[in-house]
Amino acid sequence: MKLMRQKVICGFLSAVFVMCAPLPAIASDIGIGDDYERLIQYEEAAEKQTQKEEGEKKQQGEESGEKQQEEKAGGKDSVSAPSAVLIETSTGQIIYEKDGDTKRPPASVTKVMTLLLIFDALNEGKIKLEDEVTTSEYAASMGGSQVFLEPGETQTVDTMIKCISVASANDACVAMAEFICGSEEEFVAKMNERAKGLGMENTHFVNCNGLDTDGHLTTAKDIALMSRELITKYPKIHDYCMIWMENITHKTKKGTSEFGLSNTNKLIRHYEYATGLKTGSTSKAKFCISATAKKDDMELIAVIMAANDSKMRNKDAITLFNYGFGKCRKYVENELKPIKPVKVKRGVKENVSVAQKEPFSYVDATGADLNAIERKVSVKKSLKAPVKKGKKVGEVQYYLGEKKIGSIAVVTKETVKEVSYRSAVGDVFEKMLL
């Protein structure tokens, strides 16, 4: 109130001075020049203080709003889809989960497994990118999303992968399944076998493209597992699923024509950290996605199942990515500390060298001090020969406070054979000669 009165007085004096004459001269003549300057300085200082306070309040409000959004992103109400999972790629650690084990139809997200088997075949040398794939009548008859391959039409494996990754082509999926395994049925058997190997316990595939079929079901967790396997083992997949638009050429008996591929995953244009991976939608599955994104050294996989529409699907995925990138901190063991050798009974060597199998990594979303992680080594006191290289002899356990956050196996670095009569006699003679 006092500040307000002083401002009013300053304003009144200023008006009087302006009306009377040139302000500096009049103020000097009547002897209040110094007071006037002080009033002006005070008014300016008061205005600056007010602006500063308003700025601080605004900043606090923005920070509070961001915090509320982050907290909301961590709760189940922030994701509208009934099933969702967020994992960190390098560790496979689950950061967020909502109904992750409920079986649901995955629509074209099925094609993550189809692509995984295609890349497996490439990796094993069974097929090559330049191989020509002939489209059967059955493959050409597929409905839903397609690139309208005609019976007898040939395309390279490379082009078929583009059709599947970019345009979600059902016809291309079946053509590739037949090319690799002879029939879609055999290919689907391989899909289920691969799923079992990845620990996808709640998954059963009936076809290779995700068209609605009874019994064709998986879960958000299982989708995350196969997506992680695909992008970590075959990172080249990103080169395909990041294509926004591209033309392919149909060469048939009718002649040559161009067909435009347009990516079904709009996140790659609308979310700056997006790197893939696969969308899907059918009447039963609704709207699904296995989305991947990378920011700095953090790579995440967000799986959304049964969203009401494509906008909510993408919004949910972005919500999870923002939560993950904003909240998560990654701990990576930079070097492996040496572990003492283990004694070997009745072996040609008295000890066997052992080591931690791989570096430990961990992702935290609680804000904990990752420098406080403790490492505890637990190894067998002795082994009985023969000992094979790579045999597990213990583990290194990692703790954050009282909580065990992970462990890595300790394995033998070499093979130690069992001592034989001949080797024992040889050792005796060797010692006698010494």
Tab-separated table of C-alpha atoms in Angstrom, residues 73 78-81 83-87 96 265-268 270-279 287-294 300-305 307 309-325:
chain	number	residue	atom	x	y	z
A	73	ALA	CA	3.545	-39.379	-16.574
A	78	SER	CA	-1.212	-40.739	-17.701
A	79	VAL	CA	-1.452	-43.508	-20.322
A	80	SER	CA	-4.898	-43.962	-21.847
A	81	ALA	CA	-4.216	-47.315	-23.540
A	83	SER	CA	-1.629	-51.989	-21.933
A	84	ALA	CA	1.734	-50.223	-22.047
A	85	VAL	CA	5.366	-50.966	-21.278
A	86	LEU	CA	8.527	-48.837	-21.341
A	87	ILE	CA	11.950	-50.492	-21.231
A	96	TYR	CA	7.028	-48.384	-16.636
A	265	ASN	CA	4.732	-44.512	-38.097
A	266	LYS	CA	4.189	-40.746	-37.871
A	267	LEU	CA	6.372	-40.487	-34.748
A	268	ILE	CA	9.485	-40.467	-36.904
A	270	HIS	CA	6.665	-35.678	-35.073
A	271	TYR	CA	9.009	-36.771	-32.258
A	272	GLU	CA	12.614	-35.660	-32.520
A	273	TYR	CA	14.152	-38.687	-30.774
A	274	ALA	CA	12.124	-41.364	-32.610
A	275	THR	CA	14.070	-44.128	-34.388
A	276	GLY	CA	11.276	-46.595	-35.302
A	277	LEU	CA	9.784	-49.180	-35.123
A	278	LYS	CA	6.360	-50.666	-36.049
A	279	THR	CA	2.714	-49.663	-35.904
A	287	PHE	CA	-4.221	-49.123	-32.359
A	288	CYS	CA	-0.845	-50.552	-31.336
A	289	ILE	CA	2.791	-49.534	-31.643
A	290	SER	CA	6.252	-50.667	-30.691
A	291	ALA	CA	8.119	-47.363	-30.768
A	292	THR	CA	11.844	-46.803	-30.322
A	293	ALA	CA	13.664	-43.594	-29.467
A	294	LYS	CA	17.191	-42.540	-28.559
A	300	LEU	CA	14.052	-46.718	-25.003
A	301	ILE	CA	11.278	-48.953	-26.321
A	302	ALA	CA	7.657	-47.948	-25.682
A	303	VAL	CA	4.891	-50.465	-26.407
A	304	ILE	CA	1.268	-49.336	-26.588
A	305	MET	CA	-1.596	-51.791	-27.151
A	307	ALA	CA	-5.318	-47.436	-27.905
A	309	ASP	CA	-7.052	-44.104	-32.089
A	310	SER	CA	-3.708	-43.293	-33.701
A	311	LYS	CA	-3.416	-39.905	-31.992
A	312	MET	CA	-3.843	-41.395	-28.506
A	313	ARG	CA	-1.431	-44.186	-29.433
A	314	ASN	CA	1.267	-41.684	-30.380
A	315	LYS	CA	0.499	-39.439	-27.414
A	316	ASP	CA	0.896	-42.348	-25.020
A	317	ALA	CA	4.208	-43.349	-26.593
A	318	ILE	CA	5.559	-39.791	-26.383
A	319	THR	CA	4.391	-39.540	-22.750
A	320	LEU	CA	6.388	-42.643	-21.889
A	321	PHE	CA	9.464	-41.469	-23.795
A	322	ASN	CA	9.411	-38.051	-22.096
A	323	TYR	CA	9.027	-39.739	-18.730
A	324	GLY	CA	11.899	-42.119	-19.438
A	325	PHE	CA	14.313	-39.532	-20.778
